[in-house]
Tab-separated table of C-alpha atoms and ligand atoms in Angstrom:
chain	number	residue	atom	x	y	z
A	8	UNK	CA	0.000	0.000	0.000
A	9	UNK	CA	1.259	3.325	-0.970
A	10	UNK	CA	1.940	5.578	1.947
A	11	UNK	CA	2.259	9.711	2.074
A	12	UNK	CA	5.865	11.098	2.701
A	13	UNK	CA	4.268	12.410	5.835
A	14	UNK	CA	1.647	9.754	7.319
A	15	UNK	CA	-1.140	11.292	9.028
A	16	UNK	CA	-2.693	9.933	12.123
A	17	UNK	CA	-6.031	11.157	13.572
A	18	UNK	CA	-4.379	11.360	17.019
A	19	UNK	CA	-3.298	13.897	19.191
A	20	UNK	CA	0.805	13.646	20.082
A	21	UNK	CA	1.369	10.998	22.848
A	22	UNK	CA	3.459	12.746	25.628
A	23	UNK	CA	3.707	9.797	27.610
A	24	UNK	CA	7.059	8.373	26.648
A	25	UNK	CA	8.032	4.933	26.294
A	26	UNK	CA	10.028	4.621	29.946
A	27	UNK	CA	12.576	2.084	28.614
A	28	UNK	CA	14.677	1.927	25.551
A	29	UNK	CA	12.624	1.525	22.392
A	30	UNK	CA	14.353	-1.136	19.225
A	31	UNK	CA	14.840	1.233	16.249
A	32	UNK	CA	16.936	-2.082	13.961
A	33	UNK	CA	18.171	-4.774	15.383
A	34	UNK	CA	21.367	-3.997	17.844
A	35	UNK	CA	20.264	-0.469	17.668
A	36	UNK	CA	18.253	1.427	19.982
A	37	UNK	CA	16.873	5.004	20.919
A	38	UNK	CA	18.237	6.035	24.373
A	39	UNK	CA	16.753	9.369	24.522
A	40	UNK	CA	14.721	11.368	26.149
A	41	UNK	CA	11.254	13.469	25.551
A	42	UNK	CA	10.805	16.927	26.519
A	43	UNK	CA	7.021	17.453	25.776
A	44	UNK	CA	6.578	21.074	27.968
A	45	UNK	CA	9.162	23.066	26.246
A	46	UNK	CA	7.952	25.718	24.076
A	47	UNK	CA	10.891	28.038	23.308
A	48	UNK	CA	13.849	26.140	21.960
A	49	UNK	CA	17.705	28.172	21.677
A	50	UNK	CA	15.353	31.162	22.587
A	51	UNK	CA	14.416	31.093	19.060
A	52	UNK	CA	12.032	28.619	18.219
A	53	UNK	CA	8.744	28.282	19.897
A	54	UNK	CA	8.035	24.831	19.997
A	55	UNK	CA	4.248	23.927	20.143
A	56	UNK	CA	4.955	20.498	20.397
A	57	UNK	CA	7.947	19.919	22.820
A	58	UNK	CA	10.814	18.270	21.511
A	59	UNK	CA	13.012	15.102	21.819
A	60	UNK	CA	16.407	15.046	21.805
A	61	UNK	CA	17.696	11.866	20.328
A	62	UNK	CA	20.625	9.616	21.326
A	63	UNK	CA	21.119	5.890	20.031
A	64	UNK	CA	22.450	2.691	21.345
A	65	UNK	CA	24.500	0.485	18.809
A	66	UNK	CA	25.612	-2.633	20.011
A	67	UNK	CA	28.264	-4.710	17.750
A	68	UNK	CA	30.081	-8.426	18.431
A	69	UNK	CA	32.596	-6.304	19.633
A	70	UNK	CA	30.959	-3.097	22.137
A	71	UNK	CA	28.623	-0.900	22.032
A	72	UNK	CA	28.447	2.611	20.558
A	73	UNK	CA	26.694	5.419	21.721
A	74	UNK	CA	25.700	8.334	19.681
A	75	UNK	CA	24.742	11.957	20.699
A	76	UNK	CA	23.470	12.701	24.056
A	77	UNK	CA	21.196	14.831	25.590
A	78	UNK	CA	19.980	18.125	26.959
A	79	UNK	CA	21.686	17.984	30.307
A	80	UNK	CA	18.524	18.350	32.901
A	81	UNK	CA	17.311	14.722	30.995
A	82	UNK	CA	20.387	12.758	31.521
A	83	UNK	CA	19.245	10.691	34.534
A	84	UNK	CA	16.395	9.598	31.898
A	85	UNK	CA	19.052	8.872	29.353
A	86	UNK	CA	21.408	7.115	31.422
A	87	UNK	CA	18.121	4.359	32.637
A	88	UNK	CA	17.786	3.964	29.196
A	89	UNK	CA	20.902	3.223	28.170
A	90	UNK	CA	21.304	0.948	31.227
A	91	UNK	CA	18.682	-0.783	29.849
A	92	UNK	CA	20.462	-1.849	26.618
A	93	UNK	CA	24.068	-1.799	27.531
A	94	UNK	CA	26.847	-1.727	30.853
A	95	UNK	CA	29.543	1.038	30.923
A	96	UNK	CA	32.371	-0.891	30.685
A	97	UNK	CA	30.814	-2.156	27.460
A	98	UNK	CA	30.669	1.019	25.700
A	99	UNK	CA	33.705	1.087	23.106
A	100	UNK	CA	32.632	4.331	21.723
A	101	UNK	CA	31.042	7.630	21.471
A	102	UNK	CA	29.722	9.450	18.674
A	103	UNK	CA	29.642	13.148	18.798
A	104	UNK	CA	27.566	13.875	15.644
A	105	UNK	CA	27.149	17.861	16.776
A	106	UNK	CA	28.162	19.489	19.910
A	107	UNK	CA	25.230	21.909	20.969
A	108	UNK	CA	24.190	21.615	24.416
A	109	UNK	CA	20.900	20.106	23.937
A	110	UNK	CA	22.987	16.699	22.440
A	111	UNK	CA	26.022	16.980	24.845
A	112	UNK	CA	24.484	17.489	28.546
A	113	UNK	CA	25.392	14.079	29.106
A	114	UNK	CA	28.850	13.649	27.621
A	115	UNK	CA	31.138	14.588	30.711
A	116	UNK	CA	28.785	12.368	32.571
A	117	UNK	CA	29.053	9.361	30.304
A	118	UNK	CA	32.741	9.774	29.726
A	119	UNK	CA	32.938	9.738	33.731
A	120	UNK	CA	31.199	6.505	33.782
A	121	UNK	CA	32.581	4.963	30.143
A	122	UNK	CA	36.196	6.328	30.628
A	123	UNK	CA	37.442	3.530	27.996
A	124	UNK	CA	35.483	4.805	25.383
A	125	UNK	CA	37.154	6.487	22.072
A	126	UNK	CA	35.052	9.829	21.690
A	127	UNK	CA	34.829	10.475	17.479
A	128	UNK	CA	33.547	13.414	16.200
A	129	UNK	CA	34.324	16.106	13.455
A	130	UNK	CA	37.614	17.821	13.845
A	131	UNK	CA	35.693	20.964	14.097
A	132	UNK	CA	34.226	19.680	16.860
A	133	UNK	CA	37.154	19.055	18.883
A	134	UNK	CA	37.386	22.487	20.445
A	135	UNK	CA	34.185	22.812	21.044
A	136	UNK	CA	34.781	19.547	23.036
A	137	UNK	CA	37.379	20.813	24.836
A	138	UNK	CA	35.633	23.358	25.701
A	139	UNK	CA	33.078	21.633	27.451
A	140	UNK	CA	35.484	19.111	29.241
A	141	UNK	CA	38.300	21.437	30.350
A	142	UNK	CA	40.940	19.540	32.008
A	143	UNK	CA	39.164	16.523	31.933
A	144	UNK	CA	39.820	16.692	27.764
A	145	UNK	CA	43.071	15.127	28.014
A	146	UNK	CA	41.653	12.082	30.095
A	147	UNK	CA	40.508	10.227	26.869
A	148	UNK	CA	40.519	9.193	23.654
A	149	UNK	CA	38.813	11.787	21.568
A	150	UNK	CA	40.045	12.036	18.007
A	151	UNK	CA	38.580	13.956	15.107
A	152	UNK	CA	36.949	11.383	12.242
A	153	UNK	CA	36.210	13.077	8.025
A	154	UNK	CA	34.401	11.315	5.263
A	155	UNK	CA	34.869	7.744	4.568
A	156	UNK	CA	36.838	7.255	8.069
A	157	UNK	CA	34.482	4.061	10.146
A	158	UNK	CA	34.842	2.899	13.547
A	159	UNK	CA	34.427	-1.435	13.906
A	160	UNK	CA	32.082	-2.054	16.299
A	161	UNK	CA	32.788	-6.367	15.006
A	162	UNK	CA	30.775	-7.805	12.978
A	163	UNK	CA	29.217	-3.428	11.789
A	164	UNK	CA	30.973	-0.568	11.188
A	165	UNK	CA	29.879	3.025	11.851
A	166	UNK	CA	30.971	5.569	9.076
A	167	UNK	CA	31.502	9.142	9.415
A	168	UNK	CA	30.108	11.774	6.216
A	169	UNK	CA	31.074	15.201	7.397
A	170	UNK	CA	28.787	17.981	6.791
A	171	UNK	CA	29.047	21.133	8.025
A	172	UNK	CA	27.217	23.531	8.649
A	173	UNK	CA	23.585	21.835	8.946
A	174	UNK	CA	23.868	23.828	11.161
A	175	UNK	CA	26.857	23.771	13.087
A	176	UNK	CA	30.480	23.827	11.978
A	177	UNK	CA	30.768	20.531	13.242
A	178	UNK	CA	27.905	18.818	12.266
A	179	UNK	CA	28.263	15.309	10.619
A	180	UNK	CA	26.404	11.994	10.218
A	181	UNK	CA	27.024	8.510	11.174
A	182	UNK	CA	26.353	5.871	9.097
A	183	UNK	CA	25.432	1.985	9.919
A	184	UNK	CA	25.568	0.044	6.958
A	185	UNK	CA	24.648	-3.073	8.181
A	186	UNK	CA	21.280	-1.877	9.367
A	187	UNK	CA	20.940	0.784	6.500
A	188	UNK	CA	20.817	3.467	9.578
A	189	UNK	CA	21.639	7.181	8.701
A	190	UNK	CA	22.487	9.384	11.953
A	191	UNK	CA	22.074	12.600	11.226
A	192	UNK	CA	21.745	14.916	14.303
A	193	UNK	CA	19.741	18.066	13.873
A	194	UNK	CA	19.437	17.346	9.683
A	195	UNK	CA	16.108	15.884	9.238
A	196	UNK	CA	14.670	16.930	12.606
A	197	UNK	CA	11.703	18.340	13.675
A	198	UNK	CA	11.120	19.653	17.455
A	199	UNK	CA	7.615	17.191	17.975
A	200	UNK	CA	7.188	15.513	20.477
A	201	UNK	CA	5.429	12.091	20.540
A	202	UNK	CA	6.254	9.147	22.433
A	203	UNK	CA	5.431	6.831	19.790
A	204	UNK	CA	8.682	7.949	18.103
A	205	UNK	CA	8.174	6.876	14.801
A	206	UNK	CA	6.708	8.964	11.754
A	207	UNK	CA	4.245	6.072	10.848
A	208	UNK	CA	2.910	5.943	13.924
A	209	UNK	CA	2.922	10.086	15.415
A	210	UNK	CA	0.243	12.682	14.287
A	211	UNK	CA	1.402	15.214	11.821
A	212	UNK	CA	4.235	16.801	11.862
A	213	UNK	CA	4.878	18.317	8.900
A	214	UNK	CA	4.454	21.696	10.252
A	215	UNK	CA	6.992	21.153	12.718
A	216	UNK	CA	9.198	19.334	10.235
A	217	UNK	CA	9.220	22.594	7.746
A	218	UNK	CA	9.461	25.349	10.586
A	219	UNK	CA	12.133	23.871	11.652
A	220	UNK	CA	14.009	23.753	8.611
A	221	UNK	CA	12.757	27.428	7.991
A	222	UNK	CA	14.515	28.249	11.207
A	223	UNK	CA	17.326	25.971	11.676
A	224	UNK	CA	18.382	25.310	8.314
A	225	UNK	CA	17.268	27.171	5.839
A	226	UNK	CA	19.901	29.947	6.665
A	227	UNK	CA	22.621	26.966	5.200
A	228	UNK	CA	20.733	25.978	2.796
A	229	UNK	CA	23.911	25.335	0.277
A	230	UNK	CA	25.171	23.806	3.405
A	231	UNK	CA	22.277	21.444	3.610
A	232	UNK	CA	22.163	20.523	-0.449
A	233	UNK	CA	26.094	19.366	0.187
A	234	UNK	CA	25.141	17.295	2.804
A	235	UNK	CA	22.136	15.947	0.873
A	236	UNK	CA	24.630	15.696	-2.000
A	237	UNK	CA	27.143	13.292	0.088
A	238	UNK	CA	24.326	10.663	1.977
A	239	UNK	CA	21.688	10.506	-0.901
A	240	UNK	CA	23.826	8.027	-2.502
A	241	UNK	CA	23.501	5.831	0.636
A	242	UNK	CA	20.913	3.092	0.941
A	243	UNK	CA	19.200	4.096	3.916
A	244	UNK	CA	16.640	2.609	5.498
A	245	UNK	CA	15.821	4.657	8.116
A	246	UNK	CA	17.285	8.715	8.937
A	247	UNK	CA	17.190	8.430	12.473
A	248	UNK	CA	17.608	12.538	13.215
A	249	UNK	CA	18.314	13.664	17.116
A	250	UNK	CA	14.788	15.597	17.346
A	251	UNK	CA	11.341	14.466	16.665
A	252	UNK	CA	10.741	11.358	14.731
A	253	UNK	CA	12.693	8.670	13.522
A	254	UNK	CA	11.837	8.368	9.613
A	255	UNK	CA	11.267	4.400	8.813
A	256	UNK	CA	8.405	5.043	6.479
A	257	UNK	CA	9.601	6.434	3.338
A	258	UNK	CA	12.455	8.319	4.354
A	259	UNK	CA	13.923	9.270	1.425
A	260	UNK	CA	10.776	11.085	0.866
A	261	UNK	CA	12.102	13.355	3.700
A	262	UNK	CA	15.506	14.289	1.579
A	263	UNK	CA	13.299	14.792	-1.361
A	264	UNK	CA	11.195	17.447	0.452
A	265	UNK	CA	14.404	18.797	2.183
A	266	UNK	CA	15.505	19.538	-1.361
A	267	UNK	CA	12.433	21.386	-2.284
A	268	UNK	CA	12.318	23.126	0.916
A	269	UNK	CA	16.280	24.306	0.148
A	270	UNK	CA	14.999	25.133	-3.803
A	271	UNK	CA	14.066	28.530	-4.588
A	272	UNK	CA	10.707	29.386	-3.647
A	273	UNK	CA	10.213	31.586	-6.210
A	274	UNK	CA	10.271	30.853	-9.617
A	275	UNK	CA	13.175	32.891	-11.282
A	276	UNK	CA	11.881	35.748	-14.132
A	277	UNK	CA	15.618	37.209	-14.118
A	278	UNK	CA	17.169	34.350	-16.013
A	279	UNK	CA	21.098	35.661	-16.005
A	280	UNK	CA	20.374	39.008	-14.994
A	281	UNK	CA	21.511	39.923	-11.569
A	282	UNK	CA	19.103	41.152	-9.433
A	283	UNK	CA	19.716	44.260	-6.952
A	284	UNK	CA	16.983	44.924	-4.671
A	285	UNK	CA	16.816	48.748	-2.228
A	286	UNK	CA	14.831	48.811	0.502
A	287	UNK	CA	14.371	52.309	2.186
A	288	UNK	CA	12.962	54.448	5.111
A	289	UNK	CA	12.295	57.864	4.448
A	290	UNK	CA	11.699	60.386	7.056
A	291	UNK	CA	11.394	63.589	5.070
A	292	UNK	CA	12.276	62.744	1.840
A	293	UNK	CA	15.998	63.282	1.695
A	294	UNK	CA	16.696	58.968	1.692
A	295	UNK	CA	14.082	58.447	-0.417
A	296	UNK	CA	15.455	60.743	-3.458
A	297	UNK	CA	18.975	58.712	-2.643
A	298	UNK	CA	17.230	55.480	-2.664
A	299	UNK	CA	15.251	56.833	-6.529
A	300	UNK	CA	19.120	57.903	-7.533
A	301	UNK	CA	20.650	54.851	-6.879
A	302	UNK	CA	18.098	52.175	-8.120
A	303	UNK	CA	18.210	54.988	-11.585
A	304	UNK	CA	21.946	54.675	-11.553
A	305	UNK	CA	21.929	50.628	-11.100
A	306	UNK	CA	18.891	50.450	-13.627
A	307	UNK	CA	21.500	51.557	-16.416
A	308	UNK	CA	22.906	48.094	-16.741
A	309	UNK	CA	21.074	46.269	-18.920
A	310	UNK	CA	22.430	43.078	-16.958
A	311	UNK	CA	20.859	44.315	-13.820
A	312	UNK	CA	17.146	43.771	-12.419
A	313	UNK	CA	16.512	46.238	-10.004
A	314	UNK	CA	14.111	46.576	-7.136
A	315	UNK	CA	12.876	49.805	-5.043
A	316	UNK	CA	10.726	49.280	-1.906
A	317	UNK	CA	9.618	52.092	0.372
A	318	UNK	CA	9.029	49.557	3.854
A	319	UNK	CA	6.969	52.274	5.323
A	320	UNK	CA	4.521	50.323	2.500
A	321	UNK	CA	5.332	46.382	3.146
A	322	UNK	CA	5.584	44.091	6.309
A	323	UNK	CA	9.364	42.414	5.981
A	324	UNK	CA	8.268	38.507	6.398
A	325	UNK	CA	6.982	38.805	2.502
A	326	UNK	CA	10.684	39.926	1.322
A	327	UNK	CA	12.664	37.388	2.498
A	328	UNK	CA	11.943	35.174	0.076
A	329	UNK	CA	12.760	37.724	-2.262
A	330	UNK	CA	15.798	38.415	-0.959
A	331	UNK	CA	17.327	35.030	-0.223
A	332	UNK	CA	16.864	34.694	-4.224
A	333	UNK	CA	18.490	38.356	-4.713
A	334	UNK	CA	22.339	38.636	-5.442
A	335	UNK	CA	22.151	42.103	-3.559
A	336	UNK	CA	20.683	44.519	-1.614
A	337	UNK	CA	20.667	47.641	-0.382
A	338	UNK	CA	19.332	49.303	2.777
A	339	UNK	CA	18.554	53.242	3.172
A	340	UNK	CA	18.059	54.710	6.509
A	341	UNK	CA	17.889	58.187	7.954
A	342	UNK	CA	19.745	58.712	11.033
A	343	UNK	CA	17.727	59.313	14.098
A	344	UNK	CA	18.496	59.258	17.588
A	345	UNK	CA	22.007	58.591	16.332
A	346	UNK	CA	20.641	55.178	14.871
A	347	UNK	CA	19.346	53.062	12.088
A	348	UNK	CA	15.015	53.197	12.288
A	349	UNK	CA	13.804	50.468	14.018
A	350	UNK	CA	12.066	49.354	10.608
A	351	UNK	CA	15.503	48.903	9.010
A	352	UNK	CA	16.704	47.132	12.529
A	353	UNK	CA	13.928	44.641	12.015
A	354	UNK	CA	14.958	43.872	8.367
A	355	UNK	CA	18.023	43.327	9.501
A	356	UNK	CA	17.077	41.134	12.503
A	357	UNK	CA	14.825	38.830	9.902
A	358	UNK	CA	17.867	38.319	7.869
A	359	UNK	CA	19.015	35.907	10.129
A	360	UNK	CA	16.543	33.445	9.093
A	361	UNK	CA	17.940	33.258	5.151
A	362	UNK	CA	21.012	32.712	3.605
A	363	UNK	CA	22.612	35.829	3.076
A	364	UNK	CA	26.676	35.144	2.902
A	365	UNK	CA	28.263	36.402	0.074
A	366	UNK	CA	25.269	38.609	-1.394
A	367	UNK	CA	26.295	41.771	-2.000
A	368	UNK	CA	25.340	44.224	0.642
A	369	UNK	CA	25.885	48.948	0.758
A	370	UNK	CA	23.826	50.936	2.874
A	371	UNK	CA	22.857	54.974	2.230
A	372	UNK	CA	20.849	57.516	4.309
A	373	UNK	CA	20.522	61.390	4.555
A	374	UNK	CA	21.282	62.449	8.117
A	375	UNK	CA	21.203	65.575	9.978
A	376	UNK	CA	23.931	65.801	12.514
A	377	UNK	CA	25.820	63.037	13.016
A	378	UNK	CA	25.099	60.128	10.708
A	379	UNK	CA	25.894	56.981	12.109
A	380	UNK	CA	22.927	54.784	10.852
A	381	UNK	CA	24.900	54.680	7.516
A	382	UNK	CA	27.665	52.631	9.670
A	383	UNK	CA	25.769	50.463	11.778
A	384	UNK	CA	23.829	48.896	9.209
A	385	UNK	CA	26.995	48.123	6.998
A	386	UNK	CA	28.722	46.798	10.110
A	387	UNK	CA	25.491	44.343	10.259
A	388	UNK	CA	25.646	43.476	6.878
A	389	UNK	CA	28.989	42.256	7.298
A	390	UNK	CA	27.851	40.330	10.428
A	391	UNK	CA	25.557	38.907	8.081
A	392	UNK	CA	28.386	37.941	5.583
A	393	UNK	CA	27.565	39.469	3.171
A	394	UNK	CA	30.632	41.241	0.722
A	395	UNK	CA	30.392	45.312	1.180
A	396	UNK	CA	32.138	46.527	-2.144
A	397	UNK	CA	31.464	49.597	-1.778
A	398	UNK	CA	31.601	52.186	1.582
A	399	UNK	CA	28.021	53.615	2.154
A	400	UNK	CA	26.753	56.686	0.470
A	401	UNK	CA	25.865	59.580	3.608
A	402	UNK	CA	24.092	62.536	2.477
A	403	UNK	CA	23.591	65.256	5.112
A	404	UNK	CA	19.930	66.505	4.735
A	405	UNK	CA	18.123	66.774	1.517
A	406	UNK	CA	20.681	65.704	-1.843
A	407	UNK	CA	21.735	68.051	-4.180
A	408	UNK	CA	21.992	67.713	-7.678
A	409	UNK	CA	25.358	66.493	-7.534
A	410	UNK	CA	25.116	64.628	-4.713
A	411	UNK	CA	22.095	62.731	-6.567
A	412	UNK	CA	24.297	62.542	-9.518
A	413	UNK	CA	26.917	60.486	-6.930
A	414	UNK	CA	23.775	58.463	-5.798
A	415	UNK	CA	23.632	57.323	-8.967
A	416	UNK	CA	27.213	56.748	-9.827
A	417	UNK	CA	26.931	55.040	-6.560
A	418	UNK	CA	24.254	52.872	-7.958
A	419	UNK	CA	26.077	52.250	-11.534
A	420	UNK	CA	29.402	51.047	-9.095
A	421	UNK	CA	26.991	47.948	-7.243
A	422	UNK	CA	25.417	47.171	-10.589
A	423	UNK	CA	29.248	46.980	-11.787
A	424	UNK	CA	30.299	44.880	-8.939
A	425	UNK	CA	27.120	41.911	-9.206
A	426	UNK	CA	28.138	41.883	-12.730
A	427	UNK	CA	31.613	41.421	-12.334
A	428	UNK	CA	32.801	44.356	-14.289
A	429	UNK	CA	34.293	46.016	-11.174
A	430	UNK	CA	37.386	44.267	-9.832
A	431	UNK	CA	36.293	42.356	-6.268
A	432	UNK	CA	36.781	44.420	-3.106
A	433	UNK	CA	36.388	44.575	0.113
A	434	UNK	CA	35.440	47.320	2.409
A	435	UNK	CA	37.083	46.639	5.679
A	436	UNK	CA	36.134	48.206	9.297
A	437	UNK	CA	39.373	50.331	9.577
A	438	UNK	CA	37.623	52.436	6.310
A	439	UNK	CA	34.739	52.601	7.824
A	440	UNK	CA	36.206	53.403	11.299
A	441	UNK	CA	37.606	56.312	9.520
A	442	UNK	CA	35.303	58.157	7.839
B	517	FEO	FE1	19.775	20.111	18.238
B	517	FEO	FE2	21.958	22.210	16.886
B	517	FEO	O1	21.208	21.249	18.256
């Protein structure tokens, strides 16, 4: 019978967990632990449904493996579990597939009780290891495993496929072949809680599934199709992720949706042309006729689609799309109050949520006194990434005809630079520190 990527159940989530481990394949099991009240995750995410965090239990001929951990306040539940399924001195190794707190509150604990077990994980994650073990670091054997390297556990092997980024530096997956088993941490995760565990048998998630892409991944999204890139050739059976449900029906439906969630979401009009988009604030004017001169100036490239948007007219949620698929953009603010307007600071805030490295990125405003709004949004910008070619255009009150004439020379240089016709560059702080 022919079953939805996402099967539907008529049931409300089960918050009653299973108390003891639960079989995932044979040899493996799910040692986690459910945290059904939390509804703010990484102060970020509000999470209607709880959570899980996810750790496994792989025993071999020749130890056991553990992989991931958990948020630290649920380690005594962890710990019963894995009691349940395996003895310390059993464990021959520990998997680190990401080292965020909410899958490493256990680790100094487990290494305390497992002190024989070799700790692999992505040599990005080693500091961030260290970190969190201090002196207790050099006590074991913790060694940093890329692609293609595998741990025997006997008679199965687990194998390592770095990918970083999703969403982590250090993020990676863990492979076990002989159970067709992909590990794969936050990738593929969903904060849902349901103690039935499985996405045959929970209610649906899909909601959960694609917010937290939205929020988690989607700013990595070339991250995430590299990752997808380096396990889709693996036969797996089941993608069991370190939140929400493990995916044994029809996973590979879930990498096929990943890749449409990571696919623009708009369909491109621009073809080759390079698309600039300016999003302004005016107060009295004097940004606005900047903003006008500058699109005008970019607009003379006939390589060049570009975009002007007064956000005294638009909520910023509907943009993002827009600009995740842009290859620049450009932000005008007064200065007030010897700042950016708060409509420009909440642009800037959603920009988190999208993938905005190497876009191009200026910033312009008219200003009255001082002018500094000009400066903090570029230094933002760069926080965000993105590649400032060009040191922001400052107008003190309304322009005059030639400075509208360098608005629009201003706007020809950024149309010059997304079309390559202007040698790469760089604006560093010390330039900006010194104007
Ligand atoms: Fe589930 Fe990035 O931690």
């Amino acid at each position: 019978m022919s079953v939805p990527p996402f099967t539907i159940r008529p049931a409300a989530p089960r918050l009653d967990g299973p108390t003891g481990p639960v079989a995932v394949a044979p040899g493996v099991h799910w040692v986690g632990a459910l945290d059904p009240g939390l509804r703010n995750f990484d102060v970020i995410l509000k999470t209607a449904n709880g959570t899980t965090y996810n750790a496994y239990a792989v025993r071999g001929s020749d130890g056991v493996a553990v992989i991931d951990t958990v948020k630290a306040e649920f380690a005594g539940e962890f710990f019963a579990r894995l009691e349940a399924v395996a003895r310390y001195d059993e464990i021959r190794l520990i998997v680190l597939n990401h080292l965020e707190p909410d899958h490493t509150g256990a680790v100094p604990e487990l290494l305390r009780r497992a002190p024989q077990a070799q700790v692999r994980l992505s040599p990005r994650g080693l500091p961030m290891l260290r970190a969190l073990l201090k002196d207790e670091f050099a006590l074991y054997d913790i060694k940093g495993v890329t692609t293609g390297q595998s741990v025997s556990l006997g008679d199965r092997d687990l194998q390592f496929f770095t990918t970083p980024f999703v969403h982590w530096p250090d993020t990676q997956c863990t492979w076990l072949a002989a159970e067709r088993v992909l590990f794969t941490c936050d990738l593929f995760g969903s904060h849902y809680c349901d103690g039935r565990l499985f996405n045959d048998l929970v209610g649906d998630f899909r909601f959960s599934f694609e917010y937290y892409f939205d929020r988690i991944m989607r700013p990595f999204r070339s991250f995430v199709a590299q990752a997808l890139d380096l396990i889709e050739p693996l036969d797996f059976g089941i993608i069991a992720p370190a939140h929400g449900p493990i995916l044994r029906s029809h996973p590979r439906d879930y990498l096929t949706h990943t890749r449409r969630l990571i696919s623009s979401r708009l369909a491109s009009e621009t073809g080759s042309e390079k698309t600039l988009l300016i999003f302004y604030v005016s107060a009295y004017g004097a940004t606005a006729q900047l903003a006008q001169a500058i699109h005008d100036g970019a607009a003379e490239s006939p390589d060049v689609r570009v975009s002007l948007f007064d956000l005294e007219g638009g909520e910023i949620a509907p943009f993002l799309d827009l600009i995740e698929e842009a290859d620049g953009i450009a932000l005008g603010t007064p200065t007030i109050n010897g700042d950016a307007v708060r409509t420009i600071w909440e642009m800037l805030a959603a920009l988190v949520d999208i993938e905005t490295r190497g876009k191009l990125g200026a910033a312009f405003g008219s200003y009255g006194w001082s002018g500094e709004a000009v400066r903090l949004v570029e230094t933002r910008l760069q926080g965000l990434k993105m590649r400032l070619p060009e040191p922001g255009l400052r107008v003190k009150l309304h322009p005059s005809a030639a400075e509208l004439d360098e608005g629009r020379a201003f706007g020809r240089r950024l149309a010059d630079h997304l079309t390559g016709r202007a040698a790469p560059r760089e604006v560093d702080f010390a330039e900006i520190a010194a104007r």
